[in-house]
Amino acid sequence: MDQQFHKVLTKLDVLLLAFGAMIGWGWVVLSGTWITSAGAFGAIIAFLIGGILVIFVGLTYAELSSAMPKVGGEHYFVLRALGPKASFIAAWAIALGYLSVVAFEAVALPTVIEYLFPTFKFGYLWTIVGWDVNASWVMIGMLGSIIITWINYRGVKSAAFLQVVLTFVIFLVGMALLGGSLVNGEVANLQPLFKDGSAGLLAVLVMTPFMFVGFDVIPQTAEEMKIPQRSIGKILILSVALAVLFYVAVVFAVSYILPDDVLTNSSLPTADAMAAALGSSFFSKVLIIGGLAGILTSWNAFIIGGSRVLYAMAQERFLPQWFARIHPIYKTPSNAILFIGTLATFAPLLGRPMLVWLVDAGGFSIIIAYFLVALSFIALRKKEPNMPRPFQVGQSSAVGWIALVLSIGFIFLYMPGMPSQLVWPYEWLIFIGWWVIGAFFIARIKTKTMEQTEHVHRM
């Protein structure tokens, strides 16, 4: 395939694309849950362990991304290693994950705006599963979706610039929280260091893989980077390490400034911690703005990743060719971007409960993609030991096997009886429905000819 994309992304663009994808809204609303579940040090240890687990998965991505710098990432890794049907499963799985996050951010945005401006609520429309949908809420989500879609449609460089600016905002807010906490916090507030022993630790640990989803957007833009292939792998691992440090810093800052009883009764503990750290309730609003930037960075990154996955699948004729159109001027997969943007624009009409279910089902699909990437890493080490690997992770396949086992462990976290199980019937029906649609496309995939296989191996 001839290069059709603009090679415009720098090392900084790529790093902040992945980091911004991982730092969304969760650090604002969940820090209190983490600390009250496991204690200050328990929560920190959980994130360090979770980060290590995700880094092993990330290492398999790092090697394969550097070896096959193609838009579509997982799609091409698995295609080369395991064949077209397994490739479709991996790409279809990651697509649901990306689409669900983009849709969710269209709901998270109006939620934050209503927190900042509580009186801005009007136009009751309907109630979905006990949750009232208002016209003002829908309007904010739709407007945000249209703007993000338009920025991405106009070119990946403009989207990357937005990512850099917003990530800088997150960094400043995070540093203000940490700095104020270090100055005004007390060691006594860290008590209890641990809660509920291993049960508390596990309660937080099961959440950590989902906090780090986003590093995998790096392979999706591989053909749009103007950096050495070896650097792709290094940047991917660095992005995960930075995300781990960010989450650990937030947990420490919140627990160091807020006593346990305050944390337990706070509805938005990270914002309350910011106000306490800097001595004014005004700064709680500032932190919410940092959270808003996190919403937009995740939204931006996943519409980039999702559109490239759909484009790559259409290029391989797994999906209709309409998705494979590259804009003649902006050099973006314009139809795929419009498709995802349209879904996100109408998402607020469904209400918040529906979209939480969608994100959970999408998270399950992302872990399935991780499993297939790890399996592809192992298969290619055996089938193509001499394949050029600009960023090689050791001489053996040990990293791949560890990532494979961890991916299986992550999959079990969604099963019935586990703390993060999918909710029946809603989340399971979304998951099953997506794969029923996928089964229609899988049935149309013909066995690859030798020529097609050779084409993939030359990539």
GROMACS .gro file of C-alpha atoms in nm:
model
  459
    1MET     CA    1   0.000   0.000   0.000
    2ASP     CA    2   0.137   0.341  -0.092
    3GLN     CA    3   0.183   0.591   0.188
    4GLN     CA    4  -0.122   0.814   0.195
    5PHE     CA    5  -0.088   0.978   0.535
    6HIS     CA    6   0.110   1.286   0.628
    7LYS     CA    7   0.415   1.200   0.839
    8VAL     CA    8   0.382   1.488   1.085
    9LEU     CA    9   0.382   1.345   1.439
   10THR     CA   10   0.691   1.417   1.650
   11LYS     CA   11   0.816   1.218   1.949
   12LEU     CA   12   0.642   1.463   2.183
   13ASP     CA   13   0.316   1.434   1.988
   14VAL     CA   14   0.322   1.055   2.012
   15LEU     CA   15   0.415   1.050   2.381
   16LEU     CA   16   0.140   1.291   2.483
   17LEU     CA   17  -0.114   1.120   2.259
   18ALA     CA   18  -0.073   0.798   2.460
   19PHE     CA   19  -0.029   0.963   2.801
   20GLY     CA   20  -0.333   1.184   2.749
   21ALA     CA   21  -0.538   0.880   2.647
   22MET     CA   22  -0.456   0.709   2.978
   23ILE     CA   23  -0.523   1.014   3.197
   24GLY     CA   24  -0.893   1.076   3.162
   25TRP     CA   25  -1.155   1.161   3.425
   26GLY     CA   26  -1.098   0.866   3.659
   27TRP     CA   27  -0.822   1.031   3.863
   28VAL     CA   28  -1.067   1.306   3.961
   29VAL     CA   29  -1.359   1.090   4.071
   30LEU     CA   30  -1.199   0.763   4.189
   31SER     CA   31  -0.903   0.862   4.406
   32GLY     CA   32  -1.114   0.850   4.723
   33THR     CA   33  -1.242   0.502   4.634
   34TRP     CA   34  -0.888   0.376   4.583
   35ILE     CA   35  -0.762   0.513   4.915
   36THR     CA   36  -1.063   0.413   5.127
   37SER     CA   37  -1.055   0.062   4.975
   38ALA     CA   38  -0.686  -0.020   5.029
   39GLY     CA   39  -0.536   0.259   5.240
   40ALA     CA   40  -0.284   0.517   5.116
   41PHE     CA   41   0.010   0.282   5.064
   42GLY     CA   42  -0.215  -0.006   4.965
   43ALA     CA   43  -0.356   0.199   4.677
   44ILE     CA   44  -0.007   0.312   4.571
   45ILE     CA   45   0.122  -0.046   4.572
   46ALA     CA   46  -0.182  -0.158   4.370
   47PHE     CA   47  -0.105   0.100   4.102
   48LEU     CA   48   0.263   0.005   4.094
   49ILE     CA   49   0.172  -0.364   4.052
   50GLY     CA   50  -0.095  -0.281   3.794
   51GLY     CA   51   0.153  -0.065   3.606
   52ILE     CA   52   0.405  -0.350   3.595
   53LEU     CA   53   0.139  -0.585   3.461
   54VAL     CA   54   0.039  -0.341   3.188
   55ILE     CA   55   0.404  -0.272   3.098
   56PHE     CA   56   0.448  -0.640   3.006
   57VAL     CA   57   0.156  -0.612   2.764
   58GLY     CA   58   0.300  -0.280   2.647
   59LEU     CA   59   0.638  -0.441   2.576
   60THR     CA   60   0.480  -0.681   2.326
   61TYR     CA   61   0.315  -0.381   2.159
   62ALA     CA   62   0.646  -0.194   2.162
   63GLU     CA   63   0.834  -0.464   1.972
   64LEU     CA   64   0.558  -0.528   1.720
   65SER     CA   65   0.485  -0.158   1.662
   66SER     CA   66   0.850  -0.092   1.583
   67ALA     CA   67   0.869  -0.396   1.354
   68MET     CA   68   0.542  -0.318   1.173
   69PRO     CA   69   0.480   0.057   1.183
   70LYS     CA   70   0.142   0.041   1.009
   71VAL     CA   71  -0.178   0.232   1.076
   72GLY     CA   72  -0.409  -0.016   1.240
   73GLY     CA   73  -0.163  -0.165   1.491
   74GLU     CA   74  -0.318  -0.483   1.629
   75HIS     CA   75  -0.485  -0.554   1.295
   76TYR     CA   76  -0.151  -0.601   1.118
   77PHE     CA   77   0.030  -0.769   1.408
   78VAL     CA   78  -0.230  -1.044   1.431
   79LEU     CA   79  -0.280  -1.066   1.053
   80ARG     CA   80   0.088  -1.147   1.004
   81ALA     CA   81   0.105  -1.390   1.295
   82LEU     CA   82  -0.230  -1.567   1.309
   83GLY     CA   83  -0.417  -1.495   0.985
   84PRO     CA   84  -0.715  -1.286   0.869
   85LYS     CA   85  -0.994  -1.414   1.096
   86ALA     CA   86  -0.790  -1.374   1.414
   87SER     CA   87  -0.688  -1.032   1.284
   88PHE     CA   88  -1.051  -0.932   1.242
   89ILE     CA   89  -1.128  -1.045   1.598
   90ALA     CA   90  -0.843  -0.837   1.740
   91ALA     CA   91  -0.933  -0.526   1.539
   92TRP     CA   92  -1.307  -0.561   1.601
   93ALA     CA   93  -1.238  -0.599   1.973
   94ILE     CA   94  -1.021  -0.290   1.997
   95ALA     CA   95  -1.271  -0.096   1.784
   96LEU     CA   96  -1.550  -0.155   2.038
   97GLY     CA   97  -1.318  -0.039   2.313
   98TYR     CA   98  -1.231   0.283   2.132
   99LEU     CA   99  -1.586   0.358   2.023
  100SER     CA  100  -1.716   0.307   2.375
  101VAL     CA  101  -1.462   0.548   2.526
  102VAL     CA  102  -1.539   0.816   2.265
  103ALA     CA  103  -1.912   0.779   2.335
  104PHE     CA  104  -1.855   0.792   2.710
  105GLU     CA  105  -1.650   1.112   2.690
  106ALA     CA  106  -1.945   1.279   2.517
  107VAL     CA  107  -2.134   1.209   2.840
  108ALA     CA  108  -1.850   1.290   3.079
  109LEU     CA  109  -1.814   1.642   2.933
  110PRO     CA  110  -2.164   1.768   3.023
  111THR     CA  111  -2.133   1.597   3.363
  112VAL     CA  112  -1.827   1.812   3.440
  113ILE     CA  113  -1.984   2.129   3.304
  114GLU     CA  114  -2.286   2.076   3.530
  115TYR     CA  115  -2.050   2.039   3.828
  116LEU     CA  116  -1.887   2.372   3.743
  117PHE     CA  117  -2.222   2.542   3.671
  118PRO     CA  118  -2.489   2.362   3.879
  119THR     CA  119  -2.768   2.598   3.769
  120PHE     CA  120  -2.709   2.525   3.402
  121LYS     CA  121  -2.973   2.254   3.370
  122PHE     CA  122  -3.294   2.282   3.172
  123GLY     CA  123  -3.519   2.107   2.922
  124TYR     CA  124  -3.617   1.769   3.067
  125LEU     CA  125  -3.640   1.519   2.780
  126TRP     CA  126  -3.689   1.169   2.921
  127THR     CA  127  -3.572   0.920   3.184
  128ILE     CA  128  -3.355   0.617   3.104
  129VAL     CA  129  -3.309   0.354   3.377
  130GLY     CA  130  -3.393   0.609   3.645
  131TRP     CA  131  -3.163   0.880   3.507
  132ASP     CA  132  -3.310   1.208   3.376
  133VAL     CA  133  -3.181   1.330   3.040
  134ASN     CA  134  -3.194   1.710   3.000
  135ALA     CA  135  -3.165   1.915   2.681
  136SER     CA  136  -2.885   2.129   2.830
  137TRP     CA  137  -2.686   1.817   2.911
  138VAL     CA  138  -2.736   1.671   2.563
  139MET     CA  139  -2.650   2.002   2.396
  140ILE     CA  140  -2.311   2.029   2.570
  141GLY     CA  141  -2.218   1.670   2.482
  142MET     CA  142  -2.321   1.712   2.119
  143LEU     CA  143  -2.135   2.041   2.078
  144GLY     CA  144  -1.819   1.893   2.228
  145SER     CA  145  -1.841   1.592   1.996
  146ILE     CA  146  -1.884   1.809   1.687
  147ILE     CA  147  -1.579   2.020   1.779
  148ILE     CA  148  -1.352   1.722   1.854
  149THR     CA  149  -1.465   1.547   1.535
  150TRP     CA  150  -1.400   1.860   1.328
  151ILE     CA  151  -1.049   1.902   1.471
  152ASN     CA  152  -0.963   1.540   1.389
  153TYR     CA  153  -1.119   1.563   1.044
  154ARG     CA  154  -0.895   1.860   0.963
  155GLY     CA  155  -0.574   1.667   1.025
  156VAL     CA  156  -0.384   1.462   1.280
  157LYS     CA  157  -0.138   1.744   1.346
  158SER     CA  158  -0.412   1.978   1.468
  159ALA     CA  159  -0.546   1.698   1.688
  160ALA     CA  160  -0.194   1.637   1.821
  161PHE     CA  161  -0.151   2.009   1.898
  162LEU     CA  162  -0.474   2.001   2.099
  163GLN     CA  163  -0.339   1.697   2.284
  164VAL     CA  164  -0.015   1.877   2.374
  165VAL     CA  165  -0.196   2.184   2.509
  166LEU     CA  166  -0.449   1.986   2.714
  167THR     CA  167  -0.186   1.749   2.855
  168PHE     CA  168   0.016   2.052   2.966
  169VAL     CA  169  -0.294   2.172   3.154
  170ILE     CA  170  -0.327   1.832   3.326
  171PHE     CA  171   0.042   1.843   3.421
  172LEU     CA  172   0.014   2.190   3.574
  173VAL     CA  173  -0.295   2.099   3.774
  174GLY     CA  174  -0.138   1.774   3.891
  175MET     CA  175   0.180   1.951   4.001
  176ALA     CA  176  -0.022   2.216   4.185
  177LEU     CA  177  -0.209   1.941   4.372
  178LEU     CA  178   0.110   1.755   4.461
  179GLY     CA  179   0.303   2.070   4.556
  180GLY     CA  180   0.025   2.210   4.774
  181SER     CA  181  -0.022   1.874   4.941
  182LEU     CA  182   0.350   1.840   5.023
  183VAL     CA  183   0.353   2.187   5.180
  184ASN     CA  184   0.028   2.172   5.376
  185GLY     CA  185  -0.033   1.799   5.425
  186GLU     CA  186   0.048   1.586   5.729
  187VAL     CA  187   0.200   1.241   5.763
  188ALA     CA  188  -0.077   1.151   6.007
  189ASN     CA  189  -0.333   1.181   5.726
  190LEU     CA  190  -0.176   0.882   5.552
  191GLN     CA  191  -0.317   0.655   5.822
  192PRO     CA  192  -0.429   0.388   5.777
  193LEU     CA  193  -0.150   0.290   5.538
  194PHE     CA  194  -0.333  -0.034   5.449
  195LYS     CA  195  -0.698  -0.140   5.468
  196ASP     CA  196  -0.854  -0.485   5.449
  197GLY     CA  197  -0.524  -0.656   5.369
  198SER     CA  198  -0.505  -0.842   5.038
  199ALA     CA  199  -0.879  -0.792   4.975
  200GLY     CA  200  -0.836  -0.413   4.978
  201LEU     CA  201  -0.530  -0.434   4.756
  202LEU     CA  202  -0.710  -0.654   4.504
  203ALA     CA  203  -1.014  -0.424   4.503
  204VAL     CA  204  -0.793  -0.146   4.367
  205LEU     CA  205  -0.573  -0.370   4.155
  206VAL     CA  206  -0.869  -0.486   3.943
  207MET     CA  207  -0.932  -0.123   3.846
  208THR     CA  208  -0.577  -0.042   3.736
  209PRO     CA  209  -0.565  -0.214   3.394
  210PHE     CA  210  -0.860  -0.006   3.282
  211MET     CA  211  -0.693   0.316   3.398
  212PHE     CA  212  -0.400   0.242   3.164
  213VAL     CA  213  -0.600   0.166   2.850
  214GLY     CA  214  -0.475   0.411   2.589
  215PHE     CA  215  -0.108   0.334   2.528
  216ASP     CA  216  -0.232   0.114   2.245
  217VAL     CA  217  -0.330   0.418   2.036
  218ILE     CA  218   0.039   0.461   1.947
  219PRO     CA  219   0.045   0.177   1.689
  220GLN     CA  220  -0.267   0.319   1.526
  221THR     CA  221  -0.079   0.627   1.405
  222ALA     CA  222   0.248   0.456   1.309
  223GLU     CA  223   0.235   0.574   0.946
  224GLU     CA  224   0.185   0.934   1.056
  225MET     CA  225   0.502   0.954   1.269
  226LYS     CA  226   0.824   1.119   1.155
  227ILE     CA  227   1.041   0.938   1.407
  228PRO     CA  228   1.279   0.636   1.392
  229GLN     CA  229   1.104   0.300   1.417
  230ARG     CA  230   1.302   0.206   1.727
  231SER     CA  231   1.170   0.515   1.904
  232ILE     CA  232   0.808   0.394   1.873
  233GLY     CA  233   0.866   0.117   2.126
  234LYS     CA  234   1.060   0.338   2.366
  235ILE     CA  235   0.790   0.607   2.363
  236LEU     CA  236   0.514   0.352   2.422
  237ILE     CA  237   0.681   0.217   2.737
  238LEU     CA  238   0.767   0.569   2.857
  239SER     CA  239   0.401   0.672   2.824
  240VAL     CA  240   0.291   0.385   3.051
  241ALA     CA  241   0.562   0.469   3.307
  242LEU     CA  242   0.454   0.834   3.316
  243ALA     CA  243   0.089   0.734   3.363
  244VAL     CA  244   0.189   0.511   3.657
  245LEU     CA  245   0.379   0.801   3.816
  246PHE     CA  246   0.086   1.036   3.764
  247TYR     CA  247  -0.167   0.806   3.930
  248VAL     CA  248   0.070   0.731   4.220
  249ALA     CA  249   0.131   1.106   4.270
  250VAL     CA  250  -0.245   1.175   4.279
  251VAL     CA  251  -0.309   0.897   4.533
  252PHE     CA  252  -0.026   1.023   4.755
  253ALA     CA  253  -0.130   1.389   4.731
  254VAL     CA  254  -0.496   1.322   4.813
  255SER     CA  255  -0.417   1.090   5.105
  256TYR     CA  256  -0.147   1.325   5.243
  257ILE     CA  257  -0.376   1.631   5.257
  258LEU     CA  258  -0.716   1.479   5.350
  259PRO     CA  259  -0.783   1.281   5.670
  260ASP     CA  260  -0.955   0.944   5.631
  261ASP     CA  261  -1.291   1.064   5.765
  262VAL     CA  262  -1.300   1.353   5.516
  263LEU     CA  263  -1.212   1.119   5.231
  264THR     CA  264  -1.490   0.880   5.326
  265ASN     CA  265  -1.756   1.153   5.314
  266SER     CA  266  -1.630   1.342   5.007
  267SER     CA  267  -1.821   1.316   4.679
  268LEU     CA  268  -1.524   1.443   4.477
  269PRO     CA  269  -1.214   1.392   4.695
  270THR     CA  270  -0.950   1.501   4.444
  271ALA     CA  271  -1.120   1.839   4.405
  272ASP     CA  272  -1.156   1.871   4.783
  273ALA     CA  273  -0.789   1.780   4.822
  274MET     CA  274  -0.691   2.057   4.579
  275ALA     CA  275  -0.895   2.311   4.777
  276ALA     CA  276  -0.736   2.197   5.104
  277ALA     CA  277  -0.385   2.192   4.955
  278LEU     CA  278  -0.405   2.549   4.823
  279GLY     CA  279  -0.634   2.696   5.087
  280SER     CA  280  -0.934   2.798   4.877
  281SER     CA  281  -1.246   2.635   4.735
  282PHE     CA  282  -1.168   2.818   4.409
  283PHE     CA  283  -0.892   2.567   4.340
  284SER     CA  284  -1.138   2.278   4.346
  285LYS     CA  285  -1.282   2.432   4.029
  286VAL     CA  286  -0.931   2.457   3.887
  287LEU     CA  287  -0.882   2.086   3.943
  288ILE     CA  288  -1.212   2.013   3.769
  289ILE     CA  289  -1.075   2.204   3.470
  290GLY     CA  290  -0.776   1.968   3.480
  291GLY     CA  291  -1.020   1.679   3.479
  292LEU     CA  292  -1.200   1.838   3.186
  293ALA     CA  293  -0.868   1.847   2.999
  294GLY     CA  294  -0.831   1.476   3.079
  295ILE     CA  295  -1.171   1.403   2.927
  296LEU     CA  296  -1.074   1.585   2.609
  297THR     CA  297  -0.732   1.417   2.577
  298SER     CA  298  -0.888   1.071   2.607
  299TRP     CA  299  -1.167   1.167   2.368
  300ASN     CA  300  -0.921   1.304   2.115
  301ALA     CA  301  -0.683   1.006   2.136
  302PHE     CA  302  -0.951   0.742   2.101
  303ILE     CA  303  -1.120   0.902   1.802
  304ILE     CA  304  -0.774   0.902   1.640
  305GLY     CA  305  -0.716   0.537   1.733
  306GLY     CA  306  -1.065   0.417   1.648
  307SER     CA  307  -1.075   0.579   1.305
  308ARG     CA  308  -0.738   0.426   1.210
  309VAL     CA  309  -0.852   0.078   1.313
  310LEU     CA  310  -1.167   0.103   1.098
  311TYR     CA  311  -0.958   0.239   0.810
  312ALA     CA  312  -0.709  -0.051   0.834
  313MET     CA  313  -0.989  -0.309   0.841
  314ALA     CA  314  -1.149  -0.154   0.534
  315GLN     CA  315  -0.812  -0.154   0.356
  316GLU     CA  316  -0.799  -0.529   0.409
  317ARG     CA  317  -1.163  -0.550   0.286
  318PHE     CA  318  -1.285  -0.674   0.622
  319LEU     CA  319  -1.523  -0.374   0.633
  320PRO     CA  320  -1.690  -0.172   0.355
  321GLN     CA  321  -1.447   0.034   0.145
  322TRP     CA  322  -1.626   0.352   0.254
  323PHE     CA  323  -1.420   0.343   0.574
  324ALA     CA  324  -1.094   0.337   0.376
  325ARG     CA  325  -1.130   0.685   0.226
  326ILE     CA  326  -0.840   0.922   0.291
  327HIS     CA  327  -0.925   1.291   0.263
  328PRO     CA  328  -0.736   1.430  -0.040
  329ILE     CA  329  -0.630   1.747   0.143
  330TYR     CA  330  -0.621   1.669   0.515
  331LYS     CA  331  -0.488   1.312   0.471
  332THR     CA  332  -0.710   1.173   0.744
  333PRO     CA  333  -0.943   0.868   0.733
  334SER     CA  334  -1.227   1.115   0.701
  335ASN     CA  335  -1.523   0.878   0.669
  336ALA     CA  336  -1.412   0.669   0.966
  337ILE     CA  337  -1.374   0.987   1.173
  338LEU     CA  338  -1.720   1.106   1.070
  339PHE     CA  339  -1.870   0.767   1.157
  340ILE     CA  340  -1.722   0.766   1.509
  341GLY     CA  341  -1.799   1.135   1.556
  342THR     CA  342  -2.164   1.082   1.458
  343LEU     CA  343  -2.204   0.799   1.709
  344ALA     CA  344  -2.053   1.015   1.982
  345THR     CA  345  -2.272   1.312   1.890
  346PHE     CA  346  -2.590   1.113   1.947
  347ALA     CA  347  -2.455   0.924   2.249
  348PRO     CA  348  -2.570   1.181   2.512
  349LEU     CA  349  -2.931   1.109   2.414
  350LEU     CA  350  -2.895   0.763   2.570
  351GLY     CA  351  -2.818   0.887   2.921
  352ARG     CA  352  -2.528   0.806   3.150
  353PRO     CA  353  -2.620   0.448   3.260
  354MET     CA  354  -2.624   0.313   2.904
  355LEU     CA  355  -2.278   0.454   2.834
  356VAL     CA  356  -2.123   0.317   3.152
  357TRP     CA  357  -2.241  -0.025   3.037
  358LEU     CA  358  -2.094   0.042   2.695
  359VAL     CA  359  -1.752   0.131   2.840
  360ASP     CA  360  -1.742  -0.183   3.056
  361ALA     CA  361  -1.826  -0.402   2.757
  362GLY     CA  362  -1.564  -0.216   2.554
  363GLY     CA  363  -1.302  -0.271   2.824
  364PHE     CA  364  -1.358  -0.646   2.800
  365SER     CA  365  -1.305  -0.629   2.425
  366ILE     CA  366  -0.978  -0.436   2.466
  367ILE     CA  367  -0.838  -0.710   2.691
  368ILE     CA  368  -0.925  -0.968   2.422
  369ALA     CA  369  -0.716  -0.763   2.177
  370TYR     CA  370  -0.429  -0.757   2.428
  371PHE     CA  371  -0.445  -1.137   2.450
  372LEU     CA  372  -0.422  -1.176   2.072
  373VAL     CA  373  -0.132  -0.929   2.047
  374ALA     CA  374   0.062  -1.124   2.312
  375LEU     CA  375  -0.014  -1.447   2.126
  376SER     CA  376   0.105  -1.287   1.801
  377PHE     CA  377   0.428  -1.176   1.971
  378ILE     CA  378   0.499  -1.539   2.067
  379ALA     CA  379   0.398  -1.677   1.727
  380LEU     CA  380   0.616  -1.433   1.532
  381ARG     CA  381   0.917  -1.504   1.753
  382LYS     CA  382   0.882  -1.869   1.645
  383LYS     CA  383   0.770  -1.826   1.282
  384GLU     CA  384   0.988  -1.530   1.187
  385PRO     CA  385   1.290  -1.520   1.420
  386ASN     CA  386   1.483  -1.310   1.167
  387MET     CA  387   1.216  -1.045   1.117
  388PRO     CA  388   1.374  -0.700   1.168
  389ARG     CA  389   1.284  -0.580   1.516
  390PRO     CA  390   1.417  -0.225   1.571
  391PHE     CA  391   1.299  -0.242   1.932
  392GLN     CA  392   1.353  -0.599   2.049
  393VAL     CA  393   1.239  -0.711   2.394
  394GLY     CA  394   1.501  -0.967   2.495
  395GLN     CA  395   1.612  -1.278   2.309
  396SER     CA  396   1.341  -1.513   2.434
  397SER     CA  397   0.961  -1.503   2.424
  398ALA     CA  398   0.933  -1.473   2.803
  399VAL     CA  399   0.777  -1.126   2.793
  400GLY     CA  400   0.514  -1.252   2.552
  401TRP     CA  401   0.423  -1.546   2.774
  402ILE     CA  402   0.395  -1.322   3.081
  403ALA     CA  403   0.175  -1.080   2.886
  404LEU     CA  404  -0.039  -1.372   2.763
  405VAL     CA  405  -0.095  -1.506   3.114
  406LEU     CA  406  -0.172  -1.158   3.248
  407SER     CA  407  -0.420  -1.097   2.965
  408ILE     CA  408  -0.600  -1.419   3.053
  409GLY     CA  409  -0.608  -1.299   3.413
  410PHE     CA  410  -0.759  -0.967   3.303
  411ILE     CA  411  -1.025  -1.153   3.102
  412PHE     CA  412  -1.128  -1.348   3.412
  413LEU     CA  413  -1.183  -1.018   3.595
  414TYR     CA  414  -1.491  -0.963   3.375
  415MET     CA  415  -1.641  -1.305   3.445
  416PRO     CA  416  -1.940  -1.361   3.678
  417GLY     CA  417  -1.845  -1.360   4.044
  418MET     CA  418  -1.548  -1.126   4.002
  419PRO     CA  419  -1.540  -0.768   4.146
  420SER     CA  420  -1.542  -0.612   3.798
  421GLN     CA  421  -1.778  -0.859   3.630
  422LEU     CA  422  -1.993  -0.743   3.340
  423VAL     CA  423  -2.347  -0.656   3.446
  424TRP     CA  424  -2.619  -0.890   3.325
  425PRO     CA  425  -2.814  -0.836   3.108
  426TYR     CA  426  -2.710  -0.488   2.989
  427GLU     CA  427  -2.332  -0.513   2.948
  428TRP     CA  428  -2.335  -0.873   2.830
  429LEU     CA  429  -2.601  -0.791   2.569
  430ILE     CA  430  -2.390  -0.502   2.436
  431PHE     CA  431  -2.084  -0.729   2.418
  432ILE     CA  432  -2.271  -1.016   2.255
  433GLY     CA  433  -2.455  -0.781   2.016
  434TRP     CA  434  -2.126  -0.632   1.894
  435TRP     CA  435  -1.987  -0.979   1.823
  436VAL     CA  436  -2.305  -1.091   1.647
  437ILE     CA  437  -2.246  -0.802   1.404
  438GLY     CA  438  -1.881  -0.901   1.384
  439ALA     CA  439  -1.976  -1.260   1.301
  440PHE     CA  440  -2.146  -1.133   0.983
  441PHE     CA  441  -1.820  -0.978   0.863
  442ILE     CA  442  -1.605  -1.273   0.975
  443ALA     CA  443  -1.822  -1.507   0.767
  444ARG     CA  444  -1.738  -1.299   0.458
  445ILE     CA  445  -1.360  -1.321   0.505
  446LYS     CA  446  -1.209  -1.556   0.252
  447THR     CA  447  -0.894  -1.756   0.313
  448LYS     CA  448  -0.595  -1.546   0.224
  449THR     CA  449  -0.417  -1.630  -0.098
  450MET     CA  450  -0.042  -1.682  -0.100
  451GLU     CA  451   0.004  -1.345  -0.273
  452GLN     CA  452  -0.187  -1.161  -0.001
  453THR     CA  453   0.010  -1.339   0.270
  454GLU     CA  454   0.338  -1.242   0.102
  455HIS     CA  455   0.214  -0.881   0.085
  456VAL     CA  456   0.157  -0.876   0.459
  457HIS     CA  457   0.498  -1.030   0.527
  458ARG     CA  458   0.669  -0.758   0.325
  459MET     CA  459   0.513  -0.482   0.535
   0.00000   0.00000   0.00000
